Amino acid sequence: MNDDGTRGVRGSSADRVPGAALPPPPTTPPRVPAPAAGPRPAATPVEQRPARPGSASPAEQPVPGAPVDAWLRTPRPPQEPGVWRYGYTPPPPEEPEGVSNRSLLVGALISLLSALLLWSLWRNGYLPYRLVPLKLFTPGEWWNPGTSGGPRTIEGSDALTVYEAILFGLLAYGCGRIGNFSELFRRHVADRGQPFLALAAAAAAGLTQLLVWKEALPVVRPVLVLVASVAGGEIYQSQTVVNVIYAVIAAAVLYPFARLGRWRELIAARRGTVAPAPDGTAAAPAAATSADQWPELRTAGWTDAADTLTAEVRTGRMNDVDVARLRHAWALATRRPDRLAPLAEAVLRTGGAAALHPSGHRDLPRRGARHDVLTGQVRIGRCADDPHNPYVRRGTGLALEPALLGTSLLAVGPPGAGKTARLIRPVVEALALRALAGQAAVLAVGGAGAPLGPDDAFDVVVRLGHPGSAHDIDLYGGTTDPDEAAAVLAEGLVGDVGSLDSRRAATVLAQLLGPYRAAHGHFPSVPELRELLDGTPAALAGLRTSLEAAGHHAMLRELDARSRQAGGPGDPAPALADRVALLDRPAFTGFFATGPDARPFSLRALGQHPLRVRVDLPERGHAEASRLLTRLLLAQFTAITAARTDTTLFACLVLDDATHAVTAETVRGIRRLRSVNAGAVLALRTVDDVPETLHTPLLGAVGCTAAFSGITTWDGKRFAEAWGKEWVETREVAQHTVFADQPFTRALHALRKLVTGKAVTTDAVTVRQVERERWSASELAYAVPAGHAVIRLATVEGEHAPPLLVHLEG
């Protein structure tokens, strides 16, 4: 490799000069001692990363039956609406669309070959004026005359050595940038993780060391020249100094590969220690008191109660419902200081069984969905990896919670789409758990046999039309005001009849309910109300006699007004009587009692106690009566929740089938639910089950909507209009035929067309921003796979998420 200073001077006649007095390079690379690797412990904390962007991390998949203390300490960072927060790990940043692997490899190969060719031309002196930049900055007596003249002195030879090393470094840097070697390394080496990354870096380091010490790469000689020029050539008379310089060169060559291969992290992981952050920042200090040690109680000074609950948690005597219930009870007690001492005493006495639900239950008999009772979330699926979904939401869990249900939810899908099993049942289950924690009240209404949960998961089970039912329903909602009872009852009876005004129907009912209650102290039963609406002379005469005997002259005027209006044009009494007749059937004998001995269940209790109520409707034998009762329960719920003064308890009504239950008045009531900490969940087979005039108001009244697979394009059109549009970037490619003017070019085009069978064309690409529907009607009808749904969510605070394609079984 020693050319006496004339290397690269092709055809030069200059006198050869001796090379610099440098120590001979070693025949083998010097050994650099590797760090001693200790034995790997049995349980090594290895960092787990999702397999793809947005996929579930291990913390997002809690093991069933995991200890409560670990569940309690799991982070739940605040996220966008609907994100399953338990152990959420954000996906890595989205990467722009890159070139294909084939193009990347070809580009890197071409760049490498071009660099080798250029370096070969340089080494062999085929590039003219290659020494001109060096001669401009060095004395002229160092060089032979002429632009191609080589070095004349030792100083010139040393300068050429350093100059070539600098040019080689620039050439290597340019080759790496042009060939995109960093992206190639990331895709095919770094993304495979350890230990492949460390092994690949070690192999590359060994090859580089071999090339350096064989002087195939200009590293050793330039370094020795620079050291000699700074410290003098006499420094190489000491073998120790030479060995140190060689060791520094070897370490400097290894350092970049050690950084690329992350050798330090791998060694730290095998030793069981944690390496410091790459940026040198210190780790965040741990919290002084973890969540399983009840810091809120310790801050308030109740250390004994906190120690008791901590022991209960760590010994497994508490479940997640107990934790949520006691936290909620403590939050309520802090608002009224007189309750703090009794609660603390109850905790010291009974531990996790303090502040129990009135039923005495501490959990549901069984759960069919994944719940996080601490946040009130229930996981219903996973966002699909679909272009319609934003990148940050792909692969993340989708969950519902009271903050979302407070805006009400409308689910539309054909039978068999999974509305009940995959949405309604998990929501009812989550609300029942919240009720056991003292934070919610739920009323679930469905047909007899609907899978809304077992009987022992509810406090009250009403089986209308079933002789063995232990509970009944109050048709009047537990109110004592005849006008209020008449308004709600009229909405339930004839609210779906477009030709009747519900306000006139309420007036007719008030003219009968008021006098009857004044005379008897309670509202009429179903048979008695039917007789009064039919205008039976005996019923009206008996009521009149009772009012005259009691001296209720104001109510007599009401009854007289009803008598005058009866039989007139547009009188709603016959229609009301026909609807009441649907409930006056032998199957309902003994139900809807109103006497002094009757004990019907009133929906008014939902606003006062954390109850779990299920109502089974006889849909098979009495479909029309079931729809009437569903409409009545919806009207009662919206009226009762809007009138309550204490809104600390979240109340929710879940209708498994809301067919013909939605009226204009209930739509207005649904709008008011979000302001009184209440919500409604409505399931429909199609939007046409609601009167056409209410399609737009209903979709505007609810904040959360779900379109299941299998809906029609008509339903899809309504959802597409409700969800609005967004700006997207489109690319349009137009092909234009190329017409040649020159004879030779025309001949080439004709030959190409003869071979390929296609005319020569050129592509014109147009990129523009257009406004398109987030989901079109056709996509909702045909592009939603089975077991999926497109769900749009919004919170009571006004936050919202775009419509997301969700895999309900994920």
Coordinates of C-alpha atoms in Angstrom, one line a residue, residues 239-783:
Q239 CA 5.3 1.7 21.8
T240 CA 2.9 2.4 24.6
V241 CA 1.8 5.7 22.9
V242 CA 1.3 3.8 19.6
N243 CA -0.8 1.1 21.2
V244 CA -3.0 3.8 22.9
I245 CA -3.5 5.6 19.5
Y246 CA -4.5 2.3 17.9
A247 CA -6.9 1.5 20.8
V248 CA -8.5 5.0 20.4
I249 CA -8.9 4.4 16.7
A250 CA -10.5 1.0 17.3
A251 CA -12.9 2.4 20.0
A252 CA -13.8 5.4 17.7
V253 CA -14.7 2.9 14.9
L254 CA -16.8 0.8 17.3
Y255 CA -18.7 3.6 19.0
P256 CA -21.1 4.4 16.1
F257 CA -22.0 0.7 15.8
A258 CA -22.5 0.5 19.5
R259 CA -24.9 3.4 19.4
L260 CA -26.7 1.9 16.4
G261 CA -26.9 -1.6 17.9
R262 CA -28.0 -0.3 21.4
W263 CA -25.4 -2.5 23.1
R264 CA -25.7 -0.5 26.3
E265 CA -29.5 -1.1 26.6
L266 CA -29.1 -4.8 25.8
I267 CA -26.4 -5.3 28.4
A268 CA -28.5 -3.4 31.0
A269 CA -31.5 -5.5 30.2
R270 CA -29.5 -8.7 30.6
R271 CA -28.1 -7.5 33.9
G272 CA -31.6 -6.5 35.1
T273 CA -30.9 -2.8 35.4
V274 CA -32.5 0.1 33.8
A275 CA -30.4 2.3 31.5
P276 CA -30.7 6.1 31.8
A277 CA -32.8 8.0 29.3
P278 CA -31.0 8.6 26.0
D279 CA -31.5 12.4 26.3
G280 CA -29.9 12.4 29.7
T281 CA -33.0 13.5 31.5
A282 CA -33.7 12.0 34.9
A283 CA -36.7 9.7 35.3
A284 CA -39.8 11.3 36.8
P285 CA -40.0 10.8 40.5
A286 CA -42.5 8.2 41.7
A287 CA -45.7 9.3 43.4
A288 CA -45.4 9.6 47.1
T289 CA -48.6 7.5 47.7
S290 CA -49.9 5.0 45.1
A291 CA -53.6 4.7 44.3
D292 CA -53.9 1.4 46.2
Q293 CA -52.9 3.2 49.4
W294 CA -55.9 5.6 49.3
P295 CA -54.1 8.9 49.2
E296 CA -57.4 10.9 49.5
L297 CA -58.1 9.4 52.9
R298 CA -54.5 10.0 54.1
T299 CA -54.6 13.6 52.9
A300 CA -57.7 14.2 54.9
G301 CA -56.1 12.7 58.0
W302 CA -58.0 9.4 58.2
T303 CA -54.8 7.3 58.2
D304 CA -56.4 4.3 60.1
A305 CA -59.2 4.0 57.6
A306 CA -56.7 4.2 54.7
D307 CA -54.5 1.5 56.3
T308 CA -57.6 -0.7 56.7
L309 CA -58.6 -0.4 53.1
T310 CA -55.0 -0.8 51.9
A311 CA -54.8 -4.1 53.8
E312 CA -58.2 -5.2 52.4
V313 CA -57.0 -4.5 48.8
R314 CA -53.7 -6.3 49.2
T315 CA -55.1 -9.3 50.8
G316 CA -57.8 -9.7 48.1
R317 CA -60.8 -9.1 50.3
M318 CA -62.0 -6.2 48.0
N319 CA -63.0 -6.2 44.4
D320 CA -63.1 -3.4 41.9
V321 CA -66.7 -2.5 42.7
D322 CA -65.8 -2.1 46.4
V323 CA -63.0 0.3 45.4
A324 CA -65.3 2.4 43.2
R325 CA -68.1 2.4 45.8
L326 CA -65.9 3.5 48.6
R327 CA -64.2 6.2 46.5
H328 CA -67.6 7.6 45.5
A329 CA -68.9 7.4 49.1
W330 CA -65.8 9.3 50.3
A331 CA -66.3 12.0 47.6
L332 CA -69.9 12.4 48.7
A333 CA -68.9 12.5 52.4
T334 CA -66.4 15.3 51.8
R335 CA -69.3 17.5 50.6
R336 CA -71.0 17.0 53.9
P337 CA -68.4 16.8 56.7
D338 CA -70.9 15.3 59.2
R339 CA -70.8 12.1 57.2
L340 CA -67.0 11.6 57.3
A341 CA -66.8 10.2 60.8
P342 CA -69.6 7.6 60.3
L343 CA -68.0 6.5 57.0
A344 CA -64.6 6.2 58.6
E345 CA -66.0 4.2 61.5
A346 CA -67.8 1.9 59.1
V347 CA -64.6 1.3 57.2
L348 CA -62.7 0.4 60.4
R349 CA -65.5 -1.9 61.4
T350 CA -66.4 -3.7 58.2
G351 CA -63.5 -2.9 55.8
G352 CA -64.4 -3.2 52.2
A353 CA -68.0 -4.0 53.0
A354 CA -68.7 -0.4 54.2
A355 CA -71.3 1.7 52.4
L356 CA -72.9 -1.3 50.8
H357 CA -75.6 -1.1 48.1
P358 CA -79.1 -1.5 49.5
S359 CA -79.3 -4.9 48.0
G360 CA -76.2 -6.1 49.9
H361 CA -74.5 -7.2 46.6
R362 CA -70.9 -6.4 46.0
D363 CA -70.7 -7.6 42.4
L364 CA -72.8 -9.0 39.6
P365 CA -73.2 -12.8 39.5
R366 CA -71.3 -12.9 36.2
R367 CA -69.9 -10.5 33.6
G368 CA -70.0 -10.8 29.9
A369 CA -67.9 -7.8 29.0
R370 CA -64.7 -6.1 30.1
H371 CA -65.2 -3.3 32.6
D372 CA -63.2 -0.7 34.3
V373 CA -65.4 0.3 37.2
L374 CA -63.0 3.0 38.3
T375 CA -63.7 5.1 35.2
G376 CA -67.1 3.6 34.4
Q377 CA -66.0 2.3 31.0
V378 CA -67.1 -0.8 29.3
R379 CA -65.2 -2.1 26.3
I380 CA -67.4 -2.9 23.3
G381 CA -64.8 -3.5 20.6
R382 CA -61.7 -2.4 18.8
C383 CA -61.3 0.2 16.2
A384 CA -60.5 -1.4 12.9
D385 CA -57.4 -0.8 10.9
D386 CA -59.3 1.0 8.2
P387 CA -58.5 4.2 6.2
H388 CA -61.8 5.7 7.4
N389 CA -60.4 5.7 11.0
P390 CA -57.8 8.2 12.1
Y391 CA -54.3 6.7 12.5
V392 CA -54.2 7.3 16.3
R393 CA -57.5 5.4 16.7
R394 CA -56.6 2.3 14.7
G395 CA -56.3 -0.7 16.9
T396 CA -57.3 1.1 20.1
G397 CA -60.2 -0.2 22.2
L398 CA -63.5 1.5 22.1
A399 CA -65.4 2.0 25.3
L400 CA -68.6 3.6 26.5
E401 CA -69.0 5.5 29.8
P402 CA -71.6 7.8 31.5
A403 CA -70.0 10.9 30.0
L404 CA -70.9 9.5 26.6
L405 CA -74.2 8.0 27.4
G406 CA -75.3 11.3 28.9
T407 CA -75.7 12.5 25.4
S408 CA -77.9 9.5 24.6
L409 CA -77.2 6.8 22.1
L410 CA -79.1 5.6 19.0
A411 CA -78.2 2.2 17.6
V412 CA -79.6 1.1 14.2
G413 CA -79.2 -2.3 12.7
P414 CA -81.2 -5.3 11.3
P415 CA -82.0 -8.3 13.5
G416 CA -79.0 -10.4 14.1
A417 CA -76.5 -7.5 13.7
G418 CA -75.5 -7.8 17.3
K419 CA -77.2 -4.7 18.9
T420 CA -78.4 -6.6 22.0
A421 CA -75.5 -8.9 22.6
R422 CA -72.6 -6.6 21.7
L423 CA -74.0 -3.2 22.7
I424 CA -77.1 -3.2 24.8
R425 CA -76.1 -6.0 27.2
P426 CA -72.6 -4.6 27.9
V427 CA -74.1 -1.1 28.6
V428 CA -76.7 -2.5 31.0
E429 CA -74.0 -4.5 32.7
A430 CA -71.8 -1.5 33.1
L431 CA -74.6 0.6 34.5
A432 CA -75.5 -2.2 36.9
L433 CA -71.9 -2.1 38.2
R434 CA -72.1 1.6 38.5
A435 CA -75.4 1.2 40.5
L436 CA -73.7 -1.2 42.9
A437 CA -71.0 1.5 43.3
G438 CA -73.8 4.0 44.2
Q439 CA -73.2 6.1 41.1
A440 CA -76.0 5.2 38.7
A441 CA -79.5 4.0 38.2
V442 CA -80.6 1.9 35.2
L443 CA -83.9 0.9 33.7
A444 CA -83.6 -1.8 31.0
V445 CA -86.6 -2.5 28.9
G446 CA -86.8 -5.4 26.5
G447 CA -89.0 -8.3 25.4
A448 CA -89.5 -11.4 27.5
G449 CA -86.4 -13.5 27.1
A450 CA -84.1 -10.7 25.9
P451 CA -80.5 -11.3 27.1
L452 CA -80.3 -8.2 29.2
G453 CA -78.9 -10.1 32.2
P454 CA -79.9 -12.6 34.9
D455 CA -82.6 -11.9 37.4
D456 CA -80.2 -11.8 40.3
A457 CA -78.3 -8.9 38.6
F458 CA -81.3 -6.6 39.1
D459 CA -83.0 -5.2 42.2
V460 CA -86.4 -5.1 40.5
V461 CA -87.7 -7.3 37.7
V462 CA -91.1 -6.5 36.3
R463 CA -92.6 -9.2 34.1
L464 CA -95.7 -7.6 32.6
G465 CA -98.4 -10.2 31.8
H466 CA -96.6 -12.9 33.8
P467 CA -98.6 -14.3 36.7
G468 CA -95.4 -14.9 38.8
S469 CA -94.2 -11.3 38.5
A470 CA -93.5 -9.8 42.0
H471 CA -93.7 -6.2 40.8
D472 CA -95.9 -4.0 38.8
I473 CA -95.6 -0.8 36.8
D474 CA -97.3 2.5 37.8
L475 CA -99.0 3.9 34.7
Y476 CA -99.0 7.4 36.2
G477 CA -95.2 7.5 37.1
G478 CA -95.8 7.9 40.9
T479 CA -97.0 11.4 40.6
T480 CA -100.0 12.9 42.5
D481 CA -100.5 15.8 40.1
P482 CA -103.4 15.0 37.6
D483 CA -102.1 17.3 34.9
E484 CA -98.6 15.8 35.0
A485 CA -100.0 12.3 35.0
A486 CA -102.3 13.1 32.1
A487 CA -99.6 14.6 30.0
V488 CA -97.3 11.6 30.4
L489 CA -100.1 9.1 29.9
A490 CA -101.3 10.8 26.8
E491 CA -97.9 10.8 25.3
G492 CA -97.7 7.0 25.9
L493 CA -101.1 6.3 24.7
V494 CA -101.4 8.3 21.5
G495 CA -98.1 10.0 21.1
D496 CA -97.4 8.0 17.9
V497 CA -100.7 9.0 16.3
G498 CA -99.9 11.9 14.0
S499 CA -103.5 13.0 13.5
L500 CA -104.0 13.6 17.2
D501 CA -102.7 16.4 19.3
S502 CA -101.2 15.0 22.5
R503 CA -102.0 18.2 24.3
R504 CA -105.7 17.8 23.6
A505 CA -105.5 14.2 24.7
A506 CA -103.8 15.3 27.9
T507 CA -106.6 17.7 28.5
V508 CA -109.2 15.0 28.1
L509 CA -107.3 12.7 30.5
A510 CA -106.9 15.6 33.0
Q511 CA -110.6 16.2 33.0
L512 CA -111.1 12.6 34.1
L513 CA -108.1 11.9 36.3
G514 CA -108.5 15.0 38.5
P515 CA -112.1 14.4 39.5
Y516 CA -111.5 10.7 40.0
R517 CA -108.5 11.3 42.3
A518 CA -110.4 13.9 44.2
A519 CA -113.2 11.5 44.8
H520 CA -111.3 8.3 45.6
G521 CA -107.8 9.4 46.6
H522 CA -106.0 7.6 43.8
F523 CA -106.0 7.4 40.0
P524 CA -108.4 5.0 38.2
S525 CA -107.3 1.5 37.3
V526 CA -107.2 0.4 33.7
P527 CA -110.8 -0.9 33.5
E528 CA -112.2 2.2 35.2
L529 CA -110.2 4.6 33.0
R530 CA -111.5 2.8 29.9
E531 CA -115.1 3.2 31.1
L532 CA -114.6 6.8 31.8
L533 CA -113.1 7.4 28.3
D534 CA -115.9 5.5 26.6
G535 CA -118.4 7.8 28.4
T536 CA -120.2 4.9 30.2
P537 CA -123.2 6.6 31.9
A538 CA -122.9 4.5 35.1
A539 CA -119.3 5.3 35.5
L540 CA -119.8 9.0 35.0
A541 CA -122.9 9.1 37.2
G542 CA -121.1 7.3 40.0
L543 CA -118.1 9.7 39.8
R544 CA -120.5 12.7 39.8
T545 CA -122.3 11.4 42.9
S546 CA -119.0 11.0 44.8
L547 CA -117.8 14.5 43.9
E548 CA -121.2 16.1 44.9
A549 CA -121.0 14.2 48.2
A550 CA -117.5 15.4 48.9
G551 CA -118.2 19.0 47.8
H552 CA -115.6 19.1 45.0
H553 CA -117.3 21.7 42.9
A554 CA -114.2 22.6 40.9
M555 CA -113.8 19.0 39.8
L556 CA -117.5 18.9 38.9
R557 CA -116.9 21.7 36.4
E558 CA -114.0 19.6 34.9
L559 CA -116.4 16.6 34.6
D560 CA -119.1 18.8 33.1
A561 CA -116.6 20.1 30.5
R562 CA -115.7 16.5 29.6
S563 CA -119.4 15.7 29.1
R564 CA -119.9 18.7 26.8
Q565 CA -116.9 17.9 24.6
A566 CA -117.6 14.2 24.4
G567 CA -118.7 13.0 20.9
G568 CA -117.6 16.2 19.3
P569 CA -115.5 16.4 16.1
G570 CA -111.9 15.6 16.8
D571 CA -112.6 14.3 20.3
P572 CA -109.5 12.2 21.2
A573 CA -111.4 10.2 23.9
P574 CA -112.4 7.3 21.6
A575 CA -108.7 6.9 20.4
L576 CA -107.6 7.0 24.0
A577 CA -110.2 4.4 25.0
D578 CA -109.0 2.1 22.2
R579 CA -105.4 2.3 23.4
V580 CA -106.4 1.7 27.0
A581 CA -108.3 -1.3 25.8
L582 CA -105.0 -2.8 24.8
L583 CA -104.0 -3.0 28.5
D584 CA -107.5 -4.1 29.6
R585 CA -106.8 -7.7 28.6
P586 CA -107.0 -10.9 30.7
A587 CA -103.3 -11.3 30.5
F588 CA -102.9 -8.1 32.4
T589 CA -105.4 -8.8 35.1
G590 CA -104.0 -7.7 38.4
F591 CA -101.5 -5.4 36.8
F592 CA -101.5 -1.6 36.8
A593 CA -103.4 -1.6 40.1
T594 CA -103.9 1.8 41.7
G595 CA -105.9 1.1 44.9
P596 CA -104.6 1.6 48.5
D597 CA -103.3 -2.0 48.6
A598 CA -101.4 -1.7 45.3
R599 CA -97.6 -1.4 45.5
P600 CA -96.5 -0.7 41.9
F601 CA -93.0 0.2 41.0
S602 CA -92.6 3.9 40.2
L603 CA -89.9 5.3 37.9
R604 CA -89.6 8.2 40.3
A605 CA -87.4 6.0 42.5
L606 CA -84.8 5.9 39.8
G607 CA -83.9 9.5 40.4
Q608 CA -83.4 8.9 44.1
H609 CA -81.8 5.5 44.6
P610 CA -79.1 3.5 42.7
L611 CA -81.6 0.9 41.5
R612 CA -81.2 -1.8 38.8
V613 CA -84.5 -2.4 37.2
R614 CA -85.5 -4.6 34.3
V615 CA -88.9 -4.6 32.6
D616 CA -89.9 -7.6 30.4
L617 CA -92.6 -6.9 27.9
P618 CA -94.9 -9.5 26.4
E619 CA -93.9 -8.7 22.8
R620 CA -95.0 -12.1 21.3
G621 CA -98.7 -12.1 22.3
H622 CA -99.2 -8.4 22.9
A623 CA -97.0 -6.5 20.5
E624 CA -99.1 -3.4 20.3
A625 CA -99.4 -3.2 24.1
S626 CA -95.7 -3.7 24.5
R627 CA -95.0 -0.7 22.1
L628 CA -97.5 1.4 24.1
L629 CA -95.8 0.5 27.4
T630 CA -92.3 1.2 25.9
R631 CA -93.5 4.6 24.7
L632 CA -95.1 5.3 28.2
L633 CA -91.9 4.3 30.0
L634 CA -89.8 6.6 27.7
A635 CA -92.2 9.5 28.3
Q636 CA -92.2 8.9 32.1
F637 CA -88.4 8.7 32.2
T638 CA -87.8 11.9 30.3
A639 CA -90.4 13.8 32.4
I640 CA -89.2 12.4 35.8
T641 CA -85.5 12.9 35.3
A642 CA -86.0 16.5 34.0
A643 CA -88.0 17.4 37.1
R644 CA -85.6 16.0 39.7
T645 CA -83.5 18.5 41.8
D646 CA -80.6 16.2 42.9
T647 CA -78.7 15.2 39.7
T648 CA -75.7 13.5 41.4
L649 CA -77.0 10.1 40.4
F650 CA -76.6 9.2 36.7
A651 CA -79.9 7.8 35.4
C652 CA -80.1 5.9 32.2
L653 CA -83.0 4.2 30.3
V654 CA -82.0 1.4 27.9
L655 CA -84.6 0.3 25.3
D656 CA -83.7 -2.9 23.5
D657 CA -86.4 -2.2 20.9
A658 CA -87.6 1.4 20.6
T659 CA -89.9 0.7 17.6
H660 CA -92.8 3.3 17.5
A661 CA -91.7 4.5 20.9
V662 CA -90.2 7.9 19.9
T663 CA -92.5 10.8 19.7
A664 CA -92.0 14.5 19.1
E665 CA -92.3 15.2 22.9
T666 CA -89.9 12.5 23.8
V667 CA -87.3 13.8 21.3
R668 CA -87.5 17.1 23.1
G669 CA -87.1 15.3 26.4
I670 CA -84.0 13.4 25.2
R671 CA -82.4 16.7 24.4
R672 CA -82.9 17.8 28.0
L673 CA -81.4 14.6 29.5
R674 CA -77.7 15.7 29.1
S675 CA -78.3 18.7 31.3
V676 CA -79.7 16.6 34.2
N677 CA -77.1 13.8 34.3
A678 CA -79.2 11.3 32.5
G679 CA -79.3 9.5 29.2
A680 CA -81.2 7.1 27.0
V681 CA -80.0 4.2 24.8
L682 CA -82.4 3.4 22.0
A683 CA -82.1 0.4 19.6
L684 CA -83.9 0.3 16.3
R685 CA -84.1 -2.1 13.4
T686 CA -84.4 0.8 11.0
V687 CA -84.8 4.5 11.2
D688 CA -88.2 4.0 9.5
D689 CA -89.5 2.7 12.8
V690 CA -89.6 6.4 13.8
P691 CA -92.1 8.7 12.0
E692 CA -90.4 10.4 9.0
T693 CA -90.9 13.9 10.5
L694 CA -88.7 12.8 13.5
H695 CA -85.8 11.4 11.6
T696 CA -83.7 14.6 11.6
P697 CA -84.8 15.8 15.1
L698 CA -83.9 12.4 16.6
L699 CA -80.5 12.2 15.0
G700 CA -79.8 15.7 16.1
A701 CA -81.0 15.1 19.7
V702 CA -78.6 12.2 20.4
G703 CA -74.9 12.7 20.7
C704 CA -73.8 9.1 20.0
T705 CA -75.0 7.1 17.0
A706 CA -74.1 3.5 15.9
A707 CA -74.8 2.1 12.4
F708 CA -74.5 -1.7 12.4
S709 CA -73.7 -3.9 9.4
G710 CA -76.6 -4.6 7.2
I711 CA -78.5 -1.3 7.3
T712 CA -80.1 -0.1 4.1
T713 CA -78.9 2.7 1.9
W714 CA -81.9 4.8 3.0
D715 CA -80.7 4.5 6.7
G716 CA -77.1 5.1 5.6
K717 CA -78.1 8.3 3.8
R718 CA -79.5 9.7 7.1
F719 CA -76.4 8.8 9.0
A720 CA -74.2 10.2 6.3
E721 CA -76.1 13.5 6.5
A722 CA -76.0 13.6 10.3
W723 CA -72.2 12.9 10.4
G724 CA -71.4 15.7 7.9
K725 CA -68.4 16.0 5.6
E726 CA -64.7 16.5 5.8
W727 CA -61.9 17.8 3.5
V728 CA -59.8 15.1 1.8
E729 CA -57.0 15.2 -0.7
T730 CA -57.7 13.5 -4.0
R731 CA -55.4 12.5 -6.9
E732 CA -56.8 12.4 -10.4
V733 CA -54.6 10.8 -13.1
A734 CA -55.4 11.5 -16.7
Q735 CA -53.6 9.8 -19.6
H736 CA -53.0 11.8 -22.7
T737 CA -51.7 10.3 -26.0
V738 CA -48.3 11.6 -27.1
F739 CA -48.1 12.8 -30.7
A740 CA -44.6 13.0 -32.1
D741 CA -43.5 15.6 -34.7
Q742 CA -40.2 14.0 -35.8
P743 CA -40.2 11.0 -38.2
F744 CA -37.7 9.0 -36.1
T745 CA -39.8 9.6 -32.9
R746 CA -43.0 8.6 -34.7
A747 CA -41.3 5.4 -35.9
L748 CA -40.3 4.6 -32.3
H749 CA -43.8 5.2 -31.1
A750 CA -45.2 3.0 -33.9
L751 CA -42.8 0.2 -33.0
R752 CA -43.7 0.5 -29.3
K753 CA -47.4 0.3 -30.1
L754 CA -46.8 -2.7 -32.3
V755 CA -45.0 -4.5 -29.5
T756 CA -47.1 -3.5 -26.5
G757 CA -50.5 -3.0 -28.2
K758 CA -50.9 0.4 -26.5
A759 CA -50.4 3.9 -27.7
V760 CA -47.7 6.0 -26.0
T761 CA -49.3 8.1 -23.3
T762 CA -48.3 10.5 -20.6
D763 CA -49.9 10.8 -17.2
A764 CA -51.2 14.1 -15.9
V765 CA -51.7 14.1 -12.1
T766 CA -54.1 16.6 -10.4
V767 CA -54.1 16.9 -6.6
R768 CA -56.8 19.0 -5.0
Q769 CA -58.8 19.3 -1.8
V770 CA -62.5 18.3 -1.9
E771 CA -65.2 18.0 0.7
R772 CA -66.7 14.5 1.0
E773 CA -68.9 12.6 3.3
R774 CA -67.1 10.8 6.1
W775 CA -69.1 7.7 5.3
S776 CA -71.3 7.5 2.3
A777 CA -74.7 5.7 2.2
S778 CA -73.3 3.0 0.0
E779 CA -70.3 2.4 2.2
L780 CA -72.5 2.1 5.3
A781 CA -74.8 -0.3 3.5
Y782 CA -72.2 -2.5 1.7
A783 CA -68.7 -1.8 3.1

